[in-house]
GROMACS .gro file of C-alpha atoms in nm:
model
  511
    1MET     CA    1   0.031  -0.013  -0.019
    2SER     CA    2   0.179   0.294  -0.068
    3LYS     CA    3   0.175   0.693   0.109
    4MET     CA    4  -0.102   0.794  -0.019
    5GLU     CA    5  -0.356   0.491  -0.023
    6ARG     CA    6  -0.222   0.492   0.368
    7ASN     CA    7  -0.358   0.805   0.376
    8GLU     CA    8  -0.642   0.818   0.199
    9TYR     CA    9  -0.804   0.549   0.523
   10LYS     CA   10  -0.626   0.687   0.761
   11LEU     CA   11  -0.815   1.078   0.729
   12GLY     CA   12  -1.127   0.853   0.601
   13ALA     CA   13  -1.086   0.677   0.907
   14ILE     CA   14  -1.051   1.044   1.116
   15LEU     CA   15  -1.383   1.161   0.892
   16SER     CA   16  -1.575   0.869   1.006
   17TYR     CA   17  -1.581   0.928   1.334
   18VAL     CA   18  -1.598   1.339   1.256
   19SER     CA   19  -1.922   1.257   1.055
   20LEU     CA   20  -2.102   1.045   1.303
   21GLY     CA   21  -2.004   1.268   1.652
   22ILE     CA   22  -2.149   1.611   1.432
   23LYS     CA   23  -2.428   1.335   1.328
   24ASN     CA   24  -2.521   1.267   1.658
   25ILE     CA   25  -2.487   1.550   1.788
   26ILE     CA   26  -2.701   1.704   1.535
   27SER     CA   27  -2.911   1.488   1.549
   28LEU     CA   28  -2.938   1.577   1.982
   29ILE     CA   29  -3.003   1.878   1.883
   30TYR     CA   30  -3.183   1.933   1.570
   31THR     CA   31  -3.486   1.646   1.648
   32PRO     CA   32  -3.633   1.826   2.011
   33LEU     CA   33  -3.647   2.177   1.748
   34MET     CA   34  -3.864   1.979   1.491
   35ILE     CA   35  -4.104   1.758   1.709
   36ARG     CA   36  -4.149   2.065   1.847
   37MET     CA   37  -4.181   2.324   1.538
   38LEU     CA   38  -4.416   2.040   1.341
   39GLY     CA   39  -4.676   1.926   1.657
   40GLN     CA   40  -4.731   1.579   1.718
   41SER     CA   41  -4.913   1.481   1.524
   42GLU     CA   42  -4.756   1.579   1.187
   43TYR     CA   43  -4.370   1.463   1.377
   44GLY     CA   44  -4.577   1.125   1.368
   45LEU     CA   45  -4.754   1.124   1.016
   46TYR     CA   46  -4.329   1.192   0.915
   47THR     CA   47  -4.238   0.959   1.068
   48LEU     CA   48  -4.462   0.717   1.033
   49SER     CA   49  -4.441   0.840   0.606
   50ASN     CA   50  -4.117   0.745   0.631
   51SER     CA   51  -4.158   0.434   0.740
   52VAL     CA   52  -4.409   0.264   0.505
   53VAL     CA   53  -4.166   0.441   0.227
   54GLY     CA   54  -3.892   0.201   0.406
   55TYR     CA   55  -4.039  -0.116   0.404
   56LEU     CA   56  -4.041  -0.033  -0.017
   57GLY     CA   57  -3.610   0.047   0.054
   58ILE     CA   58  -3.647  -0.357   0.072
   59LEU     CA   59  -3.604  -0.455  -0.232
   60ASP     CA   60  -3.207  -0.235  -0.310
   61MET     CA   61  -3.201  -0.647  -0.236
   62GLY     CA   62  -2.842  -0.619  -0.038
   63PHE     CA   63  -2.725  -0.528  -0.360
   64GLY     CA   64  -2.510  -0.211  -0.225
   65ASN     CA   65  -2.223  -0.500  -0.096
   66ALA     CA   66  -2.296  -0.656  -0.380
   67VAL     CA   67  -2.167  -0.396  -0.598
   68VAL     CA   68  -1.854  -0.289  -0.347
   69ARG     CA   69  -1.747  -0.683  -0.389
   70TYR     CA   70  -1.816  -0.828  -0.755
   71THR     CA   71  -1.696  -0.484  -0.907
   72THR     CA   72  -1.302  -0.501  -0.679
   73LYS     CA   73  -1.306  -0.797  -0.804
   74LEU     CA   74  -1.286  -0.761  -1.090
   75ARG     CA   75  -1.059  -0.402  -1.031
   76VAL     CA   76  -0.831  -0.662  -0.871
   77GLU     CA   77  -0.784  -0.849  -1.206
   78ASN     CA   78  -0.791  -0.547  -1.397
   79ASN     CA   79  -1.098  -0.661  -1.608
   80LYS     CA   80  -1.165  -0.306  -1.724
   81GLU     CA   81  -1.460  -0.392  -1.964
   82GLY     CA   82  -1.599  -0.595  -1.719
   83GLU     CA   83  -1.604  -0.347  -1.450
   84TYR     CA   84  -1.754  -0.094  -1.700
   85SER     CA   85  -1.987  -0.366  -1.777
   86LEU     CA   86  -2.062  -0.517  -1.424
   87ILE     CA   87  -2.147  -0.134  -1.345
   88GLY     CA   88  -2.443  -0.101  -1.619
   89MET     CA   89  -2.618  -0.428  -1.538
   90PHE     CA   90  -2.615  -0.249  -1.158
   91ILE     CA   91  -2.776   0.011  -1.257
   92MET     CA   92  -3.004  -0.187  -1.508
   93LEU     CA   93  -3.054  -0.382  -1.178
   94TYR     CA   94  -3.165  -0.129  -0.986
   95SER     CA   95  -3.316   0.125  -1.265
   96ILE     CA   96  -3.514  -0.224  -1.230
   97ILE     CA   97  -3.597  -0.203  -0.892
   98SER     CA   98  -3.733   0.102  -0.878
   99LEU     CA   99  -4.019   0.102  -1.135
  100ILE     CA  100  -4.102  -0.156  -0.962
  101ILE     CA  101  -4.042   0.032  -0.643
  102VAL     CA  102  -4.308   0.382  -0.792
  103PHE     CA  103  -4.531   0.130  -0.912
  104CYS     CA  104  -4.599  -0.072  -0.529
  105GLY     CA  105  -4.573   0.276  -0.412
  106GLY     CA  106  -4.795   0.410  -0.593
  107LEU     CA  107  -5.024   0.147  -0.507
  108LEU     CA  108  -4.980   0.227  -0.140
  109VAL     CA  109  -5.051   0.600  -0.206
  110PHE     CA  110  -5.384   0.484  -0.392
  111ASN     CA  111  -5.466   0.333  -0.094
  112ILE     CA  112  -5.387   0.490   0.217
  113ASP     CA  113  -5.735   0.542   0.329
  114ILE     CA  114  -5.848   0.203   0.344
  115LEU     CA  115  -5.502   0.085   0.533
  116PHE     CA  116  -5.534   0.418   0.811
  117GLY     CA  117  -5.864   0.529   0.702
  118LYS     CA  118  -5.945   0.408   1.088
  119GLY     CA  119  -5.654   0.626   1.268
  120LEU     CA  120  -5.628   0.872   1.027
  121ASN     CA  121  -5.837   1.145   1.003
  122PHE     CA  122  -5.903   1.318   0.666
  123ASN     CA  123  -5.594   1.640   0.628
  124GLU     CA  124  -5.370   1.367   0.782
  125LEU     CA  125  -5.430   1.137   0.498
  126ASN     CA  126  -5.399   1.403   0.255
  127ILE     CA  127  -5.042   1.509   0.426
  128MET     CA  128  -4.932   1.149   0.422
  129LYS     CA  129  -5.032   1.136   0.073
  130TYR     CA  130  -4.807   1.408  -0.081
  131LEU     CA  131  -4.527   1.285   0.208
  132MET     CA  132  -4.535   0.929   0.046
  133ILE     CA  133  -4.539   1.104  -0.308
  134LEU     CA  134  -4.168   1.271  -0.227
  135MET     CA  135  -4.047   0.947  -0.011
  136ILE     CA  136  -4.147   0.720  -0.284
  137PHE     CA  137  -3.962   1.015  -0.491
  138ASN     CA  138  -3.612   1.005  -0.349
  139LEU     CA  139  -3.585   0.666  -0.291
  140ALA     CA  140  -3.684   0.606  -0.656
  141ILE     CA  141  -3.427   0.780  -0.808
  142SER     CA  142  -3.167   0.743  -0.522
  143LEU     CA  143  -3.141   0.354  -0.678
  144PRO     CA  144  -3.002   0.386  -1.008
  145PHE     CA  145  -2.789   0.656  -0.925
  146SER     CA  146  -2.684   0.526  -0.569
  147VAL     CA  147  -2.398   0.268  -0.802
  148PHE     CA  148  -2.173   0.562  -0.819
  149SER     CA  149  -2.122   0.619  -0.455
  150ALA     CA  150  -2.064   0.291  -0.445
  151ILE     CA  151  -1.811   0.327  -0.708
  152ILE     CA  152  -1.669   0.624  -0.541
  153ILE     CA  153  -1.568   0.333  -0.222
  154VAL     CA  154  -1.381   0.059  -0.484
  155HIS     CA  155  -1.119   0.290  -0.577
  156GLU     CA  156  -1.067   0.318  -0.268
  157LYS     CA  157  -1.143   0.724  -0.188
  158PHE     CA  158  -1.301   0.755   0.191
  159VAL     CA  159  -1.215   1.163   0.201
  160PHE     CA  160  -1.480   1.274  -0.066
  161PRO     CA  161  -1.804   1.040   0.041
  162LYS     CA  162  -1.742   1.183   0.412
  163ILE     CA  163  -1.684   1.513   0.354
  164LEU     CA  164  -2.008   1.534   0.128
  165GLU     CA  165  -2.143   1.319   0.469
  166ILE     CA  166  -2.075   1.612   0.691
  167VAL     CA  167  -2.208   1.853   0.408
  168ARG     CA  168  -2.568   1.667   0.374
  169SER     CA  169  -2.618   1.658   0.737
  170VAL     CA  170  -2.491   1.958   0.874
  171LEU     CA  171  -2.717   2.140   0.552
  172ASN     CA  172  -3.054   1.934   0.565
  173PRO     CA  173  -3.063   2.137   0.980
  174LEU     CA  174  -2.897   2.445   0.772
  175ILE     CA  175  -3.155   2.472   0.538
  176MET     CA  176  -3.529   2.341   0.709
  177VAL     CA  177  -3.494   2.584   1.069
  178PRO     CA  178  -3.553   2.849   0.939
  179LEU     CA  179  -3.852   2.728   0.696
  180LEU     CA  180  -4.000   2.532   1.075
  181LEU     CA  181  -3.944   2.872   1.206
  182ILE     CA  182  -4.126   3.099   0.926
  183GLY     CA  183  -4.432   2.743   0.867
  184TYR     CA  184  -4.351   2.496   0.718
  185LYS     CA  185  -4.375   2.182   0.794
  186SER     CA  186  -4.266   1.810   0.709
  187ILE     CA  187  -4.379   1.825   0.371
  188ALA     CA  188  -4.107   2.060   0.272
  189MET     CA  189  -3.850   1.915   0.503
  190THR     CA  190  -3.935   1.580   0.281
  191ALA     CA  191  -3.924   1.834  -0.081
  192VAL     CA  192  -3.577   2.004   0.130
  193ALA     CA  193  -3.498   1.628   0.186
  194THR     CA  194  -3.506   1.561  -0.190
  195ILE     CA  195  -3.348   1.839  -0.333
  196ILE     CA  196  -2.999   1.738  -0.172
  197ASN     CA  197  -3.054   1.400  -0.273
  198LEU     CA  198  -3.025   1.496  -0.606
  199LEU     CA  199  -2.743   1.746  -0.540
  200CYS     CA  200  -2.560   1.460  -0.387
  201ILE     CA  201  -2.601   1.189  -0.700
  202ILE     CA  202  -2.526   1.520  -0.909
  203VAL     CA  203  -2.217   1.512  -0.690
  204ASN     CA  204  -2.098   1.145  -0.718
  205MET     CA  205  -2.157   1.132  -1.026
  206TYR     CA  206  -1.938   1.404  -1.112
  207TYR     CA  207  -1.647   1.241  -0.927
  208CYS     CA  208  -1.736   0.920  -1.115
  209PHE     CA  209  -1.687   1.047  -1.438
  210ALA     CA  210  -1.469   1.346  -1.408
  211ILE     CA  211  -1.210   1.232  -1.162
  212LEU     CA  212  -1.223   0.817  -1.194
  213LYS     CA  213  -1.272   0.848  -1.529
  214ILE     CA  214  -1.474   0.557  -1.520
  215LYS     CA  215  -1.748   0.440  -1.863
  216ILE     CA  216  -2.001   0.235  -1.847
  217LYS     CA  217  -2.174  -0.060  -2.071
  218PHE     CA  218  -2.483  -0.166  -2.085
  219GLU     CA  219  -2.497  -0.509  -2.264
  220LYS     CA  220  -2.680  -0.834  -2.179
  221ILE     CA  221  -2.764  -0.937  -1.869
  222ASN     CA  222  -2.499  -1.162  -1.770
  223MET     CA  223  -2.724  -1.439  -1.572
  224ILE     CA  224  -2.460  -1.613  -1.439
  225VAL     CA  225  -2.283  -1.362  -1.264
  226LEU     CA  226  -2.689  -1.288  -1.184
  227LYS     CA  227  -2.713  -1.644  -1.038
  228ASP     CA  228  -2.464  -1.541  -0.773
  229ILE     CA  229  -2.503  -1.168  -0.702
  230PHE     CA  230  -2.796  -1.309  -0.585
  231GLY     CA  231  -2.694  -1.594  -0.406
  232TYR     CA  232  -2.416  -1.339  -0.207
  233SER     CA  233  -2.707  -1.075  -0.172
  234PHE     CA  234  -2.985  -1.262   0.033
  235PHE     CA  235  -2.899  -1.291   0.347
  236ILE     CA  236  -2.768  -0.952   0.371
  237PHE     CA  237  -3.121  -0.882   0.188
  238LEU     CA  238  -3.301  -1.120   0.507
  239ASN     CA  239  -3.135  -0.915   0.737
  240ILE     CA  240  -3.205  -0.558   0.644
  241LEU     CA  241  -3.603  -0.703   0.588
  242VAL     CA  242  -3.582  -0.883   0.951
  243ASP     CA  243  -3.468  -0.544   1.122
  244LYS     CA  244  -3.720  -0.359   0.952
  245ILE     CA  245  -3.993  -0.602   1.015
  246TYR     CA  246  -3.905  -0.599   1.387
  247TRP     CA  247  -3.839  -0.179   1.434
  248SER     CA  248  -4.042  -0.007   1.183
  249THR     CA  249  -4.381  -0.261   1.183
  250ASP     CA  250  -4.478  -0.124   1.544
  251GLN     CA  251  -4.530   0.224   1.395
  252LEU     CA  252  -4.758   0.047   1.124
  253ILE     CA  253  -4.997  -0.069   1.289
  254LEU     CA  254  -5.030   0.217   1.595
  255GLY     CA  255  -5.030   0.446   1.244
  256GLY     CA  256  -5.326   0.224   1.152
  257MET     CA  257  -5.531   0.140   1.465
  258ILE     CA  258  -5.504   0.460   1.711
  259GLY     CA  259  -5.353   0.737   1.489
  260ALA     CA  260  -5.049   0.987   1.442
  261THR     CA  261  -4.978   1.134   1.790
  262SER     CA  262  -4.934   0.729   1.924
  263VAL     CA  263  -4.713   0.650   1.637
  264ALA     CA  264  -4.517   0.972   1.780
  265ILE     CA  265  -4.483   0.884   2.121
  266TYR     CA  266  -4.392   0.552   2.031
  267SER     CA  267  -4.136   0.689   1.730
  268VAL     CA  268  -3.929   0.956   2.052
  269GLY     CA  269  -3.901   0.628   2.207
  270SER     CA  270  -3.748   0.473   1.961
  271THR     CA  271  -3.526   0.713   1.883
  272LEU     CA  272  -3.380   0.696   2.204
  273SER     CA  273  -3.364   0.323   2.216
  274THR     CA  274  -3.131   0.335   1.910
  275TYR     CA  275  -2.955   0.600   2.086
  276TYR     CA  276  -2.839   0.338   2.380
  277MET     CA  277  -2.749   0.054   2.065
  278MET     CA  278  -2.504   0.353   1.945
  279PHE     CA  279  -2.305   0.284   2.265
  280SER     CA  280  -2.253  -0.029   2.255
  281THR     CA  281  -2.234  -0.099   1.870
  282ALA     CA  282  -1.882   0.153   1.901
  283ILE     CA  283  -1.685  -0.029   2.151
  284SER     CA  284  -1.788  -0.309   2.061
  285GLY     CA  285  -1.620  -0.232   1.642
  286MET     CA  286  -1.258  -0.216   1.825
  287PHE     CA  287  -1.179  -0.563   1.902
  288LEU     CA  288  -1.372  -0.681   1.534
  289PRO     CA  289  -0.982  -0.748   1.442
  290LYS     CA  290  -0.898  -0.872   1.695
  291ILE     CA  291  -1.215  -1.161   1.673
  292THR     CA  292  -1.166  -1.193   1.309
  293ARG     CA  293  -0.818  -1.314   1.381
  294LEU     CA  294  -0.863  -1.579   1.628
  295VAL     CA  295  -1.143  -1.816   1.453
  296THR     CA  296  -0.926  -1.707   1.157
  297LYS     CA  297  -0.638  -1.881   1.359
  298ASN     CA  298  -0.875  -2.218   1.478
  299SER     CA  299  -0.899  -2.056   1.801
  300SER     CA  300  -1.089  -2.311   2.085
  301ASN     CA  301  -1.399  -2.226   2.170
  302LYS     CA  302  -1.195  -2.169   2.480
  303GLU     CA  303  -1.043  -1.819   2.357
  304LEU     CA  304  -1.406  -1.729   2.133
  305SER     CA  305  -1.548  -1.740   2.511
  306ASP     CA  306  -1.300  -1.594   2.685
  307LEU     CA  307  -1.291  -1.275   2.396
  308PHE     CA  308  -1.725  -1.222   2.469
  309ILE     CA  309  -1.709  -1.211   2.796
  310LYS     CA  310  -1.386  -0.920   2.850
  311ILE     CA  311  -1.585  -0.787   2.610
  312GLY     CA  312  -1.991  -0.866   2.744
  313ARG     CA  313  -1.776  -0.750   3.067
  314ILE     CA  314  -1.624  -0.405   2.891
  315GLN     CA  315  -2.005  -0.345   2.737
  316TYR     CA  316  -2.204  -0.379   3.071
  317ILE     CA  317  -2.060  -0.142   3.266
  318ILE     CA  318  -2.137   0.080   2.992
  319MET     CA  319  -2.535   0.002   2.936
  320SER     CA  320  -2.561  -0.058   3.311
  321LEU     CA  321  -2.493   0.284   3.329
  322ILE     CA  322  -2.655   0.435   3.136
  323LEU     CA  323  -2.914   0.212   3.173
  324VAL     CA  324  -2.968   0.316   3.599
  325GLY     CA  325  -2.970   0.640   3.455
  326PHE     CA  326  -3.241   0.654   3.215
  327ILE     CA  327  -3.423   0.488   3.496
  328LEU     CA  328  -3.315   0.738   3.738
  329VAL     CA  329  -3.344   1.033   3.591
  330GLY     CA  330  -3.528   0.954   3.172
  331LYS     CA  331  -3.838   1.074   3.243
  332GLU     CA  332  -3.649   1.431   3.332
  333PHE     CA  333  -3.444   1.400   3.003
  334VAL     CA  334  -3.765   1.281   2.725
  335ILE     CA  335  -3.959   1.645   2.905
  336ILE     CA  336  -3.685   1.892   2.833
  337TRP     CA  337  -3.512   1.715   2.506
  338ALA     CA  338  -3.897   1.645   2.348
  339GLY     CA  339  -4.178   1.833   2.604
  340ASP     CA  340  -4.410   1.703   2.839
  341ILE     CA  341  -4.597   1.600   2.654
  342TYR     CA  342  -4.371   1.272   2.510
  343TRP     CA  343  -4.326   1.176   2.904
  344GLU     CA  344  -4.484   0.840   2.805
  345SER     CA  345  -4.202   0.813   2.515
  346TYR     CA  346  -4.018   0.746   2.843
  347TYR     CA  347  -4.201   0.459   2.978
  348ILE     CA  348  -4.184   0.305   2.583
  349ALA     CA  349  -3.799   0.345   2.607
  350LEU     CA  350  -3.752   0.162   2.869
  351VAL     CA  351  -4.004  -0.141   2.808
  352VAL     CA  352  -3.773  -0.192   2.553
  353MET     CA  353  -3.402  -0.106   2.666
  354ILE     CA  354  -3.379  -0.331   3.002
  355PRO     CA  355  -3.447  -0.689   2.773
  356LEU     CA  356  -3.137  -0.490   2.494
  357THR     CA  357  -2.907  -0.403   2.646
  358ILE     CA  358  -2.856  -0.830   2.688
  359PRO     CA  359  -2.819  -0.869   2.301
  360LEU     CA  360  -2.534  -0.555   2.292
  361ILE     CA  361  -2.331  -0.649   2.569
  362GLN     CA  362  -2.381  -1.015   2.406
  363ASN     CA  363  -2.358  -0.872   2.023
  364ILE     CA  364  -1.932  -0.983   1.957
  365GLY     CA  365  -2.137  -1.341   1.903
  366ILE     CA  366  -2.277  -1.160   1.556
  367SER     CA  367  -1.915  -1.120   1.445
  368ILE     CA  368  -1.842  -1.502   1.565
  369LEU     CA  369  -2.132  -1.595   1.461
  370GLN     CA  370  -1.993  -1.490   1.031
  371ALA     CA  371  -1.644  -1.544   1.082
  372LYS     CA  372  -1.770  -1.944   1.165
  373ASN     CA  373  -2.028  -1.965   0.904
  374LEU     CA  374  -2.265  -1.898   1.113
  375HIS     CA  375  -2.502  -1.617   1.084
  376ARG     CA  376  -2.722  -1.801   0.816
  377ASP     CA  377  -2.888  -1.978   1.173
  378ARG     CA  378  -2.910  -1.641   1.351
  379SER     CA  379  -3.146  -1.488   1.025
  380LYS     CA  380  -3.365  -1.817   1.097
  381ILE     CA  381  -3.448  -1.710   1.417
  382TYR     CA  382  -3.436  -1.311   1.394
  383ILE     CA  383  -3.715  -1.434   1.131
  384PHE     CA  384  -3.926  -1.571   1.385
  385ILE     CA  385  -3.878  -1.350   1.637
  386ALA     CA  386  -3.971  -1.088   1.377
  387ILE     CA  387  -4.278  -1.259   1.293
  388LEU     CA  388  -4.382  -1.375   1.646
  389ASN     CA  389  -4.290  -0.953   1.733
  390VAL     CA  390  -4.551  -0.863   1.457
  391ILE     CA  391  -4.803  -1.139   1.536
  392VAL     CA  392  -4.800  -1.062   1.973
  393THR     CA  393  -4.794  -0.650   1.881
  394VAL     CA  394  -5.181  -0.576   1.749
  395PRO     CA  395  -5.390  -0.785   2.059
  396PHE     CA  396  -5.129  -0.563   2.296
  397VAL     CA  397  -5.213  -0.296   2.071
  398LYS     CA  398  -5.632  -0.291   2.097
  399LEU     CA  399  -5.529  -0.316   2.508
  400PHE     CA  400  -5.218  -0.126   2.647
  401GLY     CA  401  -5.200   0.177   2.308
  402SER     CA  402  -4.832   0.253   2.231
  403ILE     CA  403  -4.679   0.112   2.536
  404GLY     CA  404  -4.857  -0.200   2.407
  405ALA     CA  405  -4.637  -0.238   2.134
  406ALA     CA  406  -4.297  -0.136   2.376
  407ILE     CA  407  -4.407  -0.476   2.557
  408ALA     CA  408  -4.430  -0.641   2.252
  409SER     CA  409  -4.097  -0.600   2.128
  410SER     CA  410  -3.971  -0.651   2.449
  411LEU     CA  411  -4.162  -1.032   2.460
  412ALA     CA  412  -3.993  -1.087   2.078
  413LEU     CA  413  -3.653  -0.957   2.243
  414ILE     CA  414  -3.657  -1.206   2.601
  415ILE     CA  415  -3.775  -1.470   2.376
  416GLY     CA  416  -3.530  -1.529   2.058
  417ASN     CA  417  -3.266  -1.242   2.113
  418ILE     CA  418  -3.248  -1.398   2.462
  419ILE     CA  419  -3.319  -1.752   2.539
  420ILE     CA  420  -3.307  -1.909   2.218
  421ILE     CA  421  -3.011  -1.713   2.115
  422ASN     CA  422  -2.794  -1.761   2.399
  423ILE     CA  423  -2.881  -2.130   2.428
  424TYR     CA  424  -2.807  -2.150   2.014
  425TYR     CA  425  -2.427  -2.004   2.116
  426ALA     CA  426  -2.396  -2.271   2.395
  427LYS     CA  427  -2.528  -2.544   2.233
  428LYS     CA  428  -2.465  -2.477   1.810
  429VAL     CA  429  -2.120  -2.249   1.848
  430GLY     CA  430  -1.969  -2.349   2.161
  431LEU     CA  431  -1.952  -2.049   2.391
  432ASP     CA  432  -1.935  -2.076   2.758
  433ILE     CA  433  -2.269  -1.940   2.859
  434ILE     CA  434  -2.265  -2.013   3.172
  435ARG     CA  435  -1.983  -1.824   3.263
  436PHE     CA  436  -2.115  -1.533   3.017
  437TRP     CA  437  -2.430  -1.467   3.282
  438LYS     CA  438  -2.279  -1.576   3.570
  439GLU     CA  439  -1.978  -1.238   3.578
  440ILE     CA  440  -2.277  -1.061   3.503
  441ILE     CA  441  -2.592  -1.136   3.779
  442ARG     CA  442  -2.234  -1.046   3.934
  443MET     CA  443  -2.158  -0.695   3.815
  444THR     CA  444  -2.606  -0.616   3.806
  445LEU     CA  445  -2.487  -0.640   4.178
  446PRO     CA  446  -2.268  -0.284   4.233
  447ALA     CA  447  -2.554  -0.167   3.899
  448ILE     CA  448  -2.851  -0.199   4.148
  449ILE     CA  449  -2.673  -0.095   4.458
  450CYS     CA  450  -2.622   0.228   4.303
  451LEU     CA  451  -3.016   0.213   4.169
  452ILE     CA  452  -3.138   0.221   4.544
  453ILE     CA  453  -2.907   0.448   4.679
  454SER     CA  454  -2.897   0.767   4.403
  455ASN     CA  455  -3.248   0.644   4.422
  456PHE     CA  456  -3.266   0.787   4.841
  457ILE     CA  457  -3.017   1.020   4.751
  458ILE     CA  458  -3.142   1.230   4.400
  459GLY     CA  459  -3.521   1.210   4.604
  460PHE     CA  460  -3.399   1.539   4.812
  461ILE     CA  461  -3.347   1.756   4.479
  462ASN     CA  462  -3.650   1.953   4.435
  463LEU     CA  463  -3.484   2.219   4.143
  464ASN     CA  464  -3.672   2.186   3.786
  465GLY     CA  465  -3.574   2.146   3.445
  466LEU     CA  466  -3.210   2.113   3.272
  467LYS     CA  467  -3.056   2.220   3.657
  468GLU     CA  468  -3.214   1.871   3.805
  469PHE     CA  469  -3.171   1.691   3.496
  470VAL     CA  470  -2.748   1.728   3.563
  471ILE     CA  471  -2.683   1.728   3.907
  472LYS     CA  472  -2.915   1.417   3.954
  473SER     CA  473  -2.763   1.298   3.656
  474PHE     CA  474  -2.393   1.379   3.862
  475ILE     CA  475  -2.459   1.234   4.163
  476ILE     CA  476  -2.569   0.889   3.963
  477THR     CA  477  -2.204   0.839   3.780
  478LEU     CA  478  -2.027   0.956   4.117
  479ILE     CA  479  -2.200   0.643   4.298
  480PHE     CA  480  -2.158   0.437   4.019
  481ILE     CA  481  -1.796   0.431   3.945
  482PRO     CA  482  -1.707   0.350   4.275
  483LEU     CA  483  -1.947   0.065   4.387
  484MET     CA  484  -1.878  -0.053   3.950
  485TRP     CA  485  -1.481  -0.036   4.037
  486ILE     CA  486  -1.478  -0.243   4.410
  487LEU     CA  487  -1.731  -0.477   4.339
  488GLY     CA  488  -1.785  -0.511   3.981
  489MET     CA  489  -1.489  -0.464   3.829
  490ASN     CA  490  -1.195  -0.697   3.704
  491SER     CA  491  -0.821  -0.616   3.771
  492TYR     CA  492  -0.839  -0.637   3.390
  493GLU     CA  493  -1.034  -0.311   3.333
  494LYS     CA  494  -0.901  -0.161   3.606
  495SER     CA  495  -0.567  -0.154   3.389
  496LEU     CA  496  -0.767  -0.018   3.043
  497ILE     CA  497  -0.824   0.275   3.259
  498LEU     CA  498  -0.531   0.325   3.528
  499ASN     CA  499  -0.273   0.286   3.275
  500PRO     CA  500  -0.361   0.568   3.076
  501ILE     CA  501  -0.332   0.805   3.349
  502ASN     CA  502   0.008   0.610   3.523
  503LYS     CA  503   0.112   0.705   3.084
  504ILE     CA  504  -0.006   1.062   3.120
  505LEU     CA  505   0.180   1.153   3.511
  506LYS     CA  506   0.473   0.911   3.369
  507ASN     CA  507   0.529   1.169   3.099
  508LYS     CA  508   0.452   1.538   3.271
  509LYS     CA  509   0.763   1.378   3.549
  510ASN     CA  510   0.959   1.356   3.203
  511ILE     CA  511   0.895   1.715   3.143
   0.00000   0.00000   0.00000
C-alpha cells in the first residue's frame, strides 16, 4: 500500500468518526426542535410515512454490498471491460427495482385511506399522501445512482464521500430550521431532503466521470454472474428485511389502529432506544480485528468465550451506567428534550432498553457467527422473532396502546435475542454462556446498589428542568463508579483506565 493510499485510509477513518459525532450532535439538537415545530400529529405522520416507504427500500435486495464486492474483484483482476459492463448491469437492475418501487408505492398511496383511514383523519391522510409521493420519488431516483457512491468506495476514495456526508448532515438542518420557524412543515422537510439528495447524486456522478474516469457499458445481463450476486446478497437482504419488520412494524400498526399522535410518542421512545444501541456498537467495533484473527487461526472455543465475556463485561459497565441513569432521570430527560406531551415515550424506551441490554453486550457474538459461517442460522431465528413481534403487537396495542407495542417488542427480544440465541451460542457455537451469565449477574449487584442509593439521595433534590437533570446525573455517576470499581470490575478492566493515566503522569514527570 502506497503512502497516498495509507493517508486516504487514515483520513477517511478520522472523517468517519467526525461524521458520526456531527450526526449525533445534530440529531440531539435538531430532533427536539423538529418535534416541537411540527407538532405531535405531523411529526407522527412524518415518521409513519418514513416507516411505510422504508419497507419499499428493502427492495434494494442487499445489492449495495454486492456492487463493492464484485466490482473490486474485477478491478483486482484488471478487467476494465468487465468492470464497466458490471456497473451497467447494476444500474439496469436498480432501474428495474426503481420502477417496481414506483408501482408498489403508487398502490400504497392510492390505498392509504384503506390502510390508515381508521387511525387518521381526512387532513392527515392528505398530508401523508404528499409525503409518501416525495419519499417514493426520492427512493426511486436514489437506487440506480447509488452505484456511483459504491464505485467511489471501490476505488478506495474515502475522504471525498465522508466530506460529502458531513456537508449533507449539516446542510439539511441549516436549511430546514429557518423554514420550520417561518411555518413550513413536514412536506417542506421532505422536499428539501429530496433536493439535497439530487445534488449529492450529481456531485457523485461528476466525481466518478471527471475524476475517476469511469465508463459504463450496457450489455446483455450475464445470468451466471447475476445468480452468483443474488446468492451473495440474499442473506444480507434477509437481515435488512428482519430488521425492518422488527423495528418499523410497530409504527405501522399504531398508525393504522390508533393514529399519528401514538406514532409520534412511540417514535421518540424508539429514537432513545437507538441512541442506547449506538453506545454498544461503538465499543464492540474496536475488537473486530482481534476476533477475525482468532477465528482465522482456528482458536479454541475457550479463547473465543474468553473474548466474548471480556468484551461483554466492558460493554456492560457502560450500558448498566446508562440504564441506571435512564431509569432514574430518563423521564426528566425526555420532557426536557422532546416536551411534556412525550412523557409516555420514557416508558416505551425503558420497556425496550432493559431486555435490549443483553443482545447489545453480546453483539460480538454476531461477528463470531459470521466468521464461523453460522450467520444463516441467526437470520432464521430472527425471522421467527420478527414474525412473533408482529403477531403479538396487534392484541397488545388494543389492550395497552403505544406502550403495548413496546411490551410486544420486549417479549420478542427476551424469547429470541436472549433465550433462543443464548441456547444457540452454547450448543452450536460452543461459547461458555453459563460463565458469561455468572459474570454479568455478579456485575449487576453494584448496579442495583447504585440504583437504590441514588434513588434515595436524588429524592431530596427539588430543582426544575435542566439543572435538576444535570445534578442528578452527576450524583448517579459519582455513586456508580466507585461501586462498580470495587464490586464489579476486574484487574484487566481497571488497567484499561489506570494505564493511560499512569502514562500521562509519567510523561509529565519526564517533562
